[in-house]
PDB file of C-alpha atoms in Angstrom:
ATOM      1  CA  UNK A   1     -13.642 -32.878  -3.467  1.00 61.00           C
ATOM      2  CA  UNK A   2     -15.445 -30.927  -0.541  1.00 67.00           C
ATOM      3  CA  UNK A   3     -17.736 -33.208   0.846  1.00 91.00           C
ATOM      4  CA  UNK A   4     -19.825 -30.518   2.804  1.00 96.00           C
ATOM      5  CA  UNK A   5     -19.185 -26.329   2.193  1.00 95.00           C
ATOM      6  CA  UNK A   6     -20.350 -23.834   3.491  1.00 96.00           C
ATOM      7  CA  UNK A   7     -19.624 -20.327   2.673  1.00 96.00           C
ATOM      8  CA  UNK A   8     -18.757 -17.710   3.729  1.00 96.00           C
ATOM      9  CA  UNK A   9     -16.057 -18.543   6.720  1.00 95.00           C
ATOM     10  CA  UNK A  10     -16.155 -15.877   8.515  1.00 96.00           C
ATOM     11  CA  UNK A  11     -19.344 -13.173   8.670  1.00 96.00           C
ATOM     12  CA  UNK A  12     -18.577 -10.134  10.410  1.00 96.00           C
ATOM     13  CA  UNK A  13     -21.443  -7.803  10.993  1.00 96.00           C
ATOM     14  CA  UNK A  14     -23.424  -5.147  13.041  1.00 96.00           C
ATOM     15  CA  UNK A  15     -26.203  -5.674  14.970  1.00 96.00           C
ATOM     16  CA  UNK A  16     -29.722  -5.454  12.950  1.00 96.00           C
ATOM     17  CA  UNK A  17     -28.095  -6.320  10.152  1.00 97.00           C
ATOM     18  CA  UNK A  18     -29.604  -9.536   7.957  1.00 97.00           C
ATOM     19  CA  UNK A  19     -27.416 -12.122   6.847  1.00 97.00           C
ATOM     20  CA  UNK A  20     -27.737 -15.693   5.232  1.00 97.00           C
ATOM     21  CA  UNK A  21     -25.331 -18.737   5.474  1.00 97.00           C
ATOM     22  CA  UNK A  22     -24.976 -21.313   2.458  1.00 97.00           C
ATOM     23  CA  UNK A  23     -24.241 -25.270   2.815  1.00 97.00           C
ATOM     24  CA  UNK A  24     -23.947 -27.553  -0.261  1.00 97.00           C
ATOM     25  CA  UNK A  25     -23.552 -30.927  -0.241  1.00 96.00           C
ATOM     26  CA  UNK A  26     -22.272 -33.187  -2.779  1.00 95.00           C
ATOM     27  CA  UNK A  27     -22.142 -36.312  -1.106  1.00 94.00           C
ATOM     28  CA  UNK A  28     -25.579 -37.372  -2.379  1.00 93.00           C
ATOM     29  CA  UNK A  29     -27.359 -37.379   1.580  1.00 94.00           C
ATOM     30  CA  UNK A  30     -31.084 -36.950   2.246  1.00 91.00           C
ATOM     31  CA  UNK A  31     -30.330 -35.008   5.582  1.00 91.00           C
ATOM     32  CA  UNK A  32     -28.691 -32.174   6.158  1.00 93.00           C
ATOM     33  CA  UNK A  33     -28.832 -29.694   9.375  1.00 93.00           C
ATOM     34  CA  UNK A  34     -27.834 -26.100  11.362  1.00 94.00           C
ATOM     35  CA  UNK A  35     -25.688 -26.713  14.173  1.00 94.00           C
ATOM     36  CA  UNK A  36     -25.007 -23.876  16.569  1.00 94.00           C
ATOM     37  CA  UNK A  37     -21.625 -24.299  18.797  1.00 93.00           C
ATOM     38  CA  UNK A  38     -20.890 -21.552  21.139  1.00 88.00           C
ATOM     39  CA  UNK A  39     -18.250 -19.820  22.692  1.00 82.00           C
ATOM     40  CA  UNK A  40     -18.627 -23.331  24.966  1.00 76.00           C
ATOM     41  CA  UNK A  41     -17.757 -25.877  22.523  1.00 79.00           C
ATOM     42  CA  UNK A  42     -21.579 -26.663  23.022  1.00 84.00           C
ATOM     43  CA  UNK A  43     -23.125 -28.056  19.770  1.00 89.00           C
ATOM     44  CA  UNK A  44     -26.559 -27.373  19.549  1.00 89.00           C
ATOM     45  CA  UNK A  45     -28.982 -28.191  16.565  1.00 89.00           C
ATOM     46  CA  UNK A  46     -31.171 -25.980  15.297  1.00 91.00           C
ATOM     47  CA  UNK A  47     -32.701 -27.320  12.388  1.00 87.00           C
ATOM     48  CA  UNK A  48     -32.783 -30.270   9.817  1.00 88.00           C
ATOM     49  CA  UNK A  49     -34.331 -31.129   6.921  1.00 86.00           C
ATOM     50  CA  UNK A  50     -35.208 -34.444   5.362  1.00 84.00           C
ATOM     51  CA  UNK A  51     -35.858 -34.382   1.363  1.00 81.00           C
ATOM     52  CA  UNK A  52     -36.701 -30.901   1.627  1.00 79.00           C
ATOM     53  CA  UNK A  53     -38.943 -31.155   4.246  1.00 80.00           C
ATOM     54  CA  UNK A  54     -38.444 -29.822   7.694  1.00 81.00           C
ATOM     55  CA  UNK A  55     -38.132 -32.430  10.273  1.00 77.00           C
ATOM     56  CA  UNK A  56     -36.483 -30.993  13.207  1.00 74.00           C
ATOM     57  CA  UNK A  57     -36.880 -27.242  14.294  1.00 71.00           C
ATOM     58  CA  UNK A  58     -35.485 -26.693  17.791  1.00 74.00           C
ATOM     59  CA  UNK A  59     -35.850 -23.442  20.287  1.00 76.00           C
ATOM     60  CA  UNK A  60     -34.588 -21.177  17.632  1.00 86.00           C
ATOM     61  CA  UNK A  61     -35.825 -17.591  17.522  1.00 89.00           C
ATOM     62  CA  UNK A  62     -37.686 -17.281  14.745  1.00 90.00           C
ATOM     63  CA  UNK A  63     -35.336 -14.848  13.002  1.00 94.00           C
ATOM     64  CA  UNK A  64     -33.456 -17.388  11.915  1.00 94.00           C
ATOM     65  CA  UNK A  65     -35.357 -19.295   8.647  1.00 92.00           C
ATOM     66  CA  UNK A  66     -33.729 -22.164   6.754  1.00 92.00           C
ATOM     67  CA  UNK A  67     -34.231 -22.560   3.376  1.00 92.00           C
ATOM     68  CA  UNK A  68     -34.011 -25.667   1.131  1.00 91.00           C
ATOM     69  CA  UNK A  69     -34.382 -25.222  -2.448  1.00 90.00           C
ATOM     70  CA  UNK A  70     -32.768 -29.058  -3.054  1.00 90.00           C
ATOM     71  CA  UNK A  71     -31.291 -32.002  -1.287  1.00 90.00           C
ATOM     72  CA  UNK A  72     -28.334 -30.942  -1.955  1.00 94.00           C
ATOM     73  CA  UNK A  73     -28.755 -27.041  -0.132  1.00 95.00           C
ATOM     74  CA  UNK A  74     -29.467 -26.147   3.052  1.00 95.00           C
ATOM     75  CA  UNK A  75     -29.127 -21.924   3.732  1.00 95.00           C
ATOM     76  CA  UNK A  76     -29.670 -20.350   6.910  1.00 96.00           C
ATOM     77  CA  UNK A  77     -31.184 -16.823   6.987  1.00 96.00           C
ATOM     78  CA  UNK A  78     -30.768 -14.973   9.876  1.00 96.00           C
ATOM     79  CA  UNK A  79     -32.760 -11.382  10.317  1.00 96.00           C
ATOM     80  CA  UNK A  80     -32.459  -8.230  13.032  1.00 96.00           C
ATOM     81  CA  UNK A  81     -29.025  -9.798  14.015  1.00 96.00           C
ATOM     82  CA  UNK A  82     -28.103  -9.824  17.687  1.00 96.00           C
ATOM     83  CA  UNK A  83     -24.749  -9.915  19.975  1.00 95.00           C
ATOM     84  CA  UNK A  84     -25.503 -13.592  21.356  1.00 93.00           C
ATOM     85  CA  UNK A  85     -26.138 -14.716  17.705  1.00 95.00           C
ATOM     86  CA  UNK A  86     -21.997 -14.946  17.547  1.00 96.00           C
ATOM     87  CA  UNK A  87     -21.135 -18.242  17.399  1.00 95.00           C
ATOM     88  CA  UNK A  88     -19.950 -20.693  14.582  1.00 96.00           C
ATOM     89  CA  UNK A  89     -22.670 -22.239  13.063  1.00 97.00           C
ATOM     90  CA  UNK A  90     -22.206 -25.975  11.598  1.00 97.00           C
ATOM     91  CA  UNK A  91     -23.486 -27.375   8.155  1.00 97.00           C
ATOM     92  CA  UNK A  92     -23.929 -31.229   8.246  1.00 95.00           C
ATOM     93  CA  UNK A  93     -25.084 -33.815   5.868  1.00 95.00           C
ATOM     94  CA  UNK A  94     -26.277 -37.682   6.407  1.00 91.00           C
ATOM     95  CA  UNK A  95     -27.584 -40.060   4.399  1.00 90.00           C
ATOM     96  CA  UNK A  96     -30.589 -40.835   6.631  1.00 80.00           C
ATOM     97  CA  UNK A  97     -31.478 -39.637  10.242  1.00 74.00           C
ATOM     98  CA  UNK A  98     -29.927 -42.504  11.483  1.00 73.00           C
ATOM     99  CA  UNK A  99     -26.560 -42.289   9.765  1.00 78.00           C
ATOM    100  CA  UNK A 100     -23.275 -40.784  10.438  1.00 85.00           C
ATOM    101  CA  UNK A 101     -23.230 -37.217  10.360  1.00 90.00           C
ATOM    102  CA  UNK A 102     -20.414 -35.068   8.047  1.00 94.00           C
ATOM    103  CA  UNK A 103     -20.183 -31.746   9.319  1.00 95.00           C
ATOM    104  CA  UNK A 104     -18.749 -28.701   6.740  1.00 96.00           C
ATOM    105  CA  UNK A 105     -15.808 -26.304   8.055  1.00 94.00           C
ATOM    106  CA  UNK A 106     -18.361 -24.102   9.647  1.00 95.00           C
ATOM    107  CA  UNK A 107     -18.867 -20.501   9.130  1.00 97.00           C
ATOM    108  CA  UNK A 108     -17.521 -18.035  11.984  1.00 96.00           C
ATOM    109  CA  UNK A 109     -20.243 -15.205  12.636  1.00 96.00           C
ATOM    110  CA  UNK A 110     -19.541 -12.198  14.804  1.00 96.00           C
ATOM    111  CA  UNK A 111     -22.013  -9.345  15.139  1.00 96.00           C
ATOM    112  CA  UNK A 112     -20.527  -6.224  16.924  1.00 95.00           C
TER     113      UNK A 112
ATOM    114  CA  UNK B   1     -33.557 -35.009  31.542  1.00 78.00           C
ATOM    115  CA  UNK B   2     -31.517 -36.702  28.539  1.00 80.00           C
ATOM    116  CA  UNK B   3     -27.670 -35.394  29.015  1.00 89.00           C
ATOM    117  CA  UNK B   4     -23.806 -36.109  28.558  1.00 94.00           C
ATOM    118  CA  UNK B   5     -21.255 -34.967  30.425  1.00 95.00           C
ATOM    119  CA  UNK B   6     -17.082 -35.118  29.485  1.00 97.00           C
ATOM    120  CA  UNK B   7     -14.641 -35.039  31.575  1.00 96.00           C
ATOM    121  CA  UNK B   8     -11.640 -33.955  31.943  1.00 96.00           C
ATOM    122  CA  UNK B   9     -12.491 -30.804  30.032  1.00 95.00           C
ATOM    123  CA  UNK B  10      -9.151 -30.166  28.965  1.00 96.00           C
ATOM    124  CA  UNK B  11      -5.743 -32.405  28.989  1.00 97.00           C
ATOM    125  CA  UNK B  12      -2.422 -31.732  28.433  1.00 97.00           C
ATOM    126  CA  UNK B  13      -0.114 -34.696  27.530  1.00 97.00           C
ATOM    127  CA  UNK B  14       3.206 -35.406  26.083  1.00 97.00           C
ATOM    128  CA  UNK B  15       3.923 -37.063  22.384  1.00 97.00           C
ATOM    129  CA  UNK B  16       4.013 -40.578  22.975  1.00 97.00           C
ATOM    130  CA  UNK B  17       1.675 -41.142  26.291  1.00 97.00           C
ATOM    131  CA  UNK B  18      -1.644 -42.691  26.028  1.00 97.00           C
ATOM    132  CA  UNK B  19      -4.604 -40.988  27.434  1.00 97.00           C
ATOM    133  CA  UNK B  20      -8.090 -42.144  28.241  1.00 98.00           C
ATOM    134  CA  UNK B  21     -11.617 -39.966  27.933  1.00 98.00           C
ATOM    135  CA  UNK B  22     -14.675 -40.377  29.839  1.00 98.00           C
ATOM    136  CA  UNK B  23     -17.974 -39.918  28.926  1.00 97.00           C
ATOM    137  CA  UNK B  24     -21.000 -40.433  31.156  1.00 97.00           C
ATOM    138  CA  UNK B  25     -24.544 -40.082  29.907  1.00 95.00           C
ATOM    139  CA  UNK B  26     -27.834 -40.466  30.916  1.00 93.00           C
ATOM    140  CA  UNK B  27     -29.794 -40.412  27.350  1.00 85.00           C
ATOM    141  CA  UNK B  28     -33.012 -42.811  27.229  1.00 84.00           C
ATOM    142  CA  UNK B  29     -33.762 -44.915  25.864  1.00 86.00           C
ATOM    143  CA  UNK B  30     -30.589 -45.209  24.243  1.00 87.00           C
ATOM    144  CA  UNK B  31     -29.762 -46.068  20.802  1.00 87.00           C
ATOM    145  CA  UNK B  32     -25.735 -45.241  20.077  1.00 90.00           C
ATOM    146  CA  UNK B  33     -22.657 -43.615  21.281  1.00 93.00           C
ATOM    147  CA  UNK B  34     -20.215 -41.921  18.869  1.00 94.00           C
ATOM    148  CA  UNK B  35     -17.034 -40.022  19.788  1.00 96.00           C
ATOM    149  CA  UNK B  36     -15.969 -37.178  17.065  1.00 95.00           C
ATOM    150  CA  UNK B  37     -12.798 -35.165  16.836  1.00 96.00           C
ATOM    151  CA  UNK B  38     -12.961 -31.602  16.014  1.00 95.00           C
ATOM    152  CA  UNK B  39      -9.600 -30.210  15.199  1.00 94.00           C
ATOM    153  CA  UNK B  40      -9.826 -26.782  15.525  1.00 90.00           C
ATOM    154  CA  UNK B  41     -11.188 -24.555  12.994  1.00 88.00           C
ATOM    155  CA  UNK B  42     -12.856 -27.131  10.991  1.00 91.00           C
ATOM    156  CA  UNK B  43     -15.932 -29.334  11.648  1.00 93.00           C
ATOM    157  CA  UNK B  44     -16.031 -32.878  14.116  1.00 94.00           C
ATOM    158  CA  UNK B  45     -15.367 -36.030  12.208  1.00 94.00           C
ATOM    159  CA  UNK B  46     -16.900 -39.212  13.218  1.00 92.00           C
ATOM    160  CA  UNK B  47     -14.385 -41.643  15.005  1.00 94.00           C
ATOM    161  CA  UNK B  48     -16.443 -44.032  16.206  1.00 92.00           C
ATOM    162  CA  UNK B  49     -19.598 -45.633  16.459  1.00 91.00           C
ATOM    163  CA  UNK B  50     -21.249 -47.893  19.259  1.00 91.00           C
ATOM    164  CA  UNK B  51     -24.395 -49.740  19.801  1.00 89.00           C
ATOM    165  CA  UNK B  52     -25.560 -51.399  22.809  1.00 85.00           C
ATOM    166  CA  UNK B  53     -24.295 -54.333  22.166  1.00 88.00           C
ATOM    167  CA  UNK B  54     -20.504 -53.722  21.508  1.00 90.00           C
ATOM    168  CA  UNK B  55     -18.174 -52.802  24.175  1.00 91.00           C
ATOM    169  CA  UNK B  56     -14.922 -52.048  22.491  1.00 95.00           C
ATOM    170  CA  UNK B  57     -14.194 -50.203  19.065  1.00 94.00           C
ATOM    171  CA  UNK B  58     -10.861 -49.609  17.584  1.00 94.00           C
ATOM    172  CA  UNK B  59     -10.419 -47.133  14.845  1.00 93.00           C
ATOM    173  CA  UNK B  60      -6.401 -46.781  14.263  1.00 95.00           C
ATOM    174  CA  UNK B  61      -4.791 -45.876  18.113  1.00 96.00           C
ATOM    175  CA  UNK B  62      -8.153 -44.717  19.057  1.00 97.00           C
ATOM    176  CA  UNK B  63     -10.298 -47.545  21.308  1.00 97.00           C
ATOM    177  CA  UNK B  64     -13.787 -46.707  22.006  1.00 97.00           C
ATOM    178  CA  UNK B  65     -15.161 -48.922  25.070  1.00 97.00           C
ATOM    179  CA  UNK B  66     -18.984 -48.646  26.554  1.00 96.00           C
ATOM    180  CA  UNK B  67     -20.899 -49.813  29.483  1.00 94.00           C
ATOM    181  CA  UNK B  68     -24.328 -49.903  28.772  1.00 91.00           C
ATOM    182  CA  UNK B  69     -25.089 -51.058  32.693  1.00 91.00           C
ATOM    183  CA  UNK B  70     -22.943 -47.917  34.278  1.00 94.00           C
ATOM    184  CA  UNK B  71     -23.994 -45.820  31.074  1.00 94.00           C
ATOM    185  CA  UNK B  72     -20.121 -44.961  30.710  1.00 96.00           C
ATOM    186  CA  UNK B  73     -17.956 -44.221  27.866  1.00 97.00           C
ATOM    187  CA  UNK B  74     -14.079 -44.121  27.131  1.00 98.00           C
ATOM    188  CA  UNK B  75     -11.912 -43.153  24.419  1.00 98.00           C
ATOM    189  CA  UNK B  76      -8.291 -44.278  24.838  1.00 98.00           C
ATOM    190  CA  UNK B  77      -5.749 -42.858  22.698  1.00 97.00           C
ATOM    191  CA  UNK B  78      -2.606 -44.752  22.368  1.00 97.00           C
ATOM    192  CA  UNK B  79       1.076 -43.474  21.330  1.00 97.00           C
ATOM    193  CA  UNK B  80      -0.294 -39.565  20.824  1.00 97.00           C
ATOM    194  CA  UNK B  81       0.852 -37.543  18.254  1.00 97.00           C
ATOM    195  CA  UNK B  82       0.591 -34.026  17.975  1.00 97.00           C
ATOM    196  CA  UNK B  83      -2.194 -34.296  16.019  1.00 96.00           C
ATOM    197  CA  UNK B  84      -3.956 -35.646  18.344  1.00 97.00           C
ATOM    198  CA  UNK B  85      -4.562 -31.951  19.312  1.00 97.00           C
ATOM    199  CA  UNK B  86      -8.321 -31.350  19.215  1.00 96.00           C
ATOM    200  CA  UNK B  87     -11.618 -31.562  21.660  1.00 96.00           C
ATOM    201  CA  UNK B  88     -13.076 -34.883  21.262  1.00 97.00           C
ATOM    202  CA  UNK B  89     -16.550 -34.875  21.673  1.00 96.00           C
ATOM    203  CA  UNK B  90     -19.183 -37.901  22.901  1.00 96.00           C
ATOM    204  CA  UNK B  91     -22.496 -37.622  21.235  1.00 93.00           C
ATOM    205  CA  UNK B  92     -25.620 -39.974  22.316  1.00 92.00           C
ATOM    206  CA  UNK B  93     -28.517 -40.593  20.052  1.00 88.00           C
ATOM    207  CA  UNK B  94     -31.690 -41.272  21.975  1.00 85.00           C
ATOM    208  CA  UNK B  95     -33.392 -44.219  20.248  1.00 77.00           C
ATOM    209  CA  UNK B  96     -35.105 -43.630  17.083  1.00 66.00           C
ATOM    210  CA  UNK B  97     -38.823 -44.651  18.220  1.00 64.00           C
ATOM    211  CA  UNK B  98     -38.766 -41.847  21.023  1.00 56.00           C
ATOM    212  CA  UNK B  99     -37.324 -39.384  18.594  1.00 61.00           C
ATOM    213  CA  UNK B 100     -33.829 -40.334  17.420  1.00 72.00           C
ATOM    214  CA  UNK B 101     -32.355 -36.806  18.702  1.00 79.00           C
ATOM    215  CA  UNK B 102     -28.672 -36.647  19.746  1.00 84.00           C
ATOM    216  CA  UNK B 103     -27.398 -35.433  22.384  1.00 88.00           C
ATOM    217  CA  UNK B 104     -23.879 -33.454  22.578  1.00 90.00           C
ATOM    218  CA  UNK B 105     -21.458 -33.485  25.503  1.00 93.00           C
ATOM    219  CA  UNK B 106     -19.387 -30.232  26.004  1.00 92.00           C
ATOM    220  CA  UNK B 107     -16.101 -32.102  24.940  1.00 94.00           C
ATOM    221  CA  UNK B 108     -12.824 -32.924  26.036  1.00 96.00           C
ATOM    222  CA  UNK B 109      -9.836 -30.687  24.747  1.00 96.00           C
ATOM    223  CA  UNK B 110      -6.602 -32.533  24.120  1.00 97.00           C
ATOM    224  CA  UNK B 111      -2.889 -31.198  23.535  1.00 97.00           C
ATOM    225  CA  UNK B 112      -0.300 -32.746  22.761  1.00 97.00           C
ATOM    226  CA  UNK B 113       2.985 -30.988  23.360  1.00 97.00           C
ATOM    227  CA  UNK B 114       6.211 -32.197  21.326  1.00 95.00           C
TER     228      UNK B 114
END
């Protein structure tokens, strides 16, 4: 019934370290995107991807890479970890850019 | 420089009482104004949905109203419950010719105590 997932929940991790992030959808959407919210509340995108194709790709370092292998998957890869990459980080589907977003449970990510 | 600002940033109010939100933005050209509720631990859900051209909408006990002229925003929340608990965030999507991005305010938390 999960509309958008994302796994794992929580990510615990040392610094350096390399880690990816899955999101599935099943709701059928053309759009999905990364969503950074920090220890402000702040949501910030990062990424998103129309039909496979990127079509947003904010200020983000470029150790973090998304990856879409369908419209239904959206993974975030994130290499050489840092400290101020702890955050949650948001999955989100729509069925256009111009349609209502539907964010997943978001995955909690702490690097020590 | 396209931005939205929420205030109070937190709230405290009793089960029962009505509260009101304010959002004020300065996004341009503007296209819509949603207000999501993000319960904690979990992802925002869309409550809302305004264009330019509506002032008020009602989604259960919450009431969305927006003032294109003052570029203001309110959500009222009528007869709280407790779980009404949760930041409520306002969310402006420049128009879709100049980009379509949207733009996040910081939120508002809520809680309501029994």
């Amino acid at each position: 019934d999960t509309a958008v997932s994302q796994t794992p929940k929580y990510l615990v991790t040392q610094m350096g370290n390399d880690k990816s992030i899955k999101c599935e959808q099943n709701l059928g959407h053309d759009t999905m995107y990364w969503y950074k919210q920090d220890s402000k509340k702040f949501l910030k995108i990062m990424f998103s991807y129309n039909n496979k194709e990127l079509i947003i790709n904010e200020t983000v370092p470029n150790r973090f890479s998304p990856k879409s292998p369908d419209k239904a998957h959206l993974n975030l890869h994130i290499n050489s970890l840092e400290l101020g990459d702890s955050a949650v980080y948001f999955c989100a589907s729509s069925q256009t850019v111009r349609e209502t977003q539907y964010f997943g449970p978001g995955t909690r990510l702490l690097v020590l | 420089k396209n931005q939205v600002e929420q205030s109070p940033q937190s709230l405290i109010i009793l089960e029962g009482k009505n509260c009101t939100l304010q959002c004020n933005y300065t996004v341009s050209p503007f296209s819509n104004l949603r207000w999501y509720k993000q319960d904690t631990g979990r992802g925002p859900v869309s409550l809302t949905i305004m264009t330019f051209s509506e002032n008020t909408k009602s989604n259960g006990r919450y009431t969305a109203t927006l003032d294109a002229d003052t570029k203001q925003s309110s959500l009222h929340i009528t007869a709280s419950q407790l779980s009404d608990s949760a930041s409520y965030i306002c969310v402006v999507r420049v128009f879709y010719n100049q980009g379509g991005k949207l733009i996040f305010g910081q939120g508002t938390e809520l809680s309501v105590k029994p």
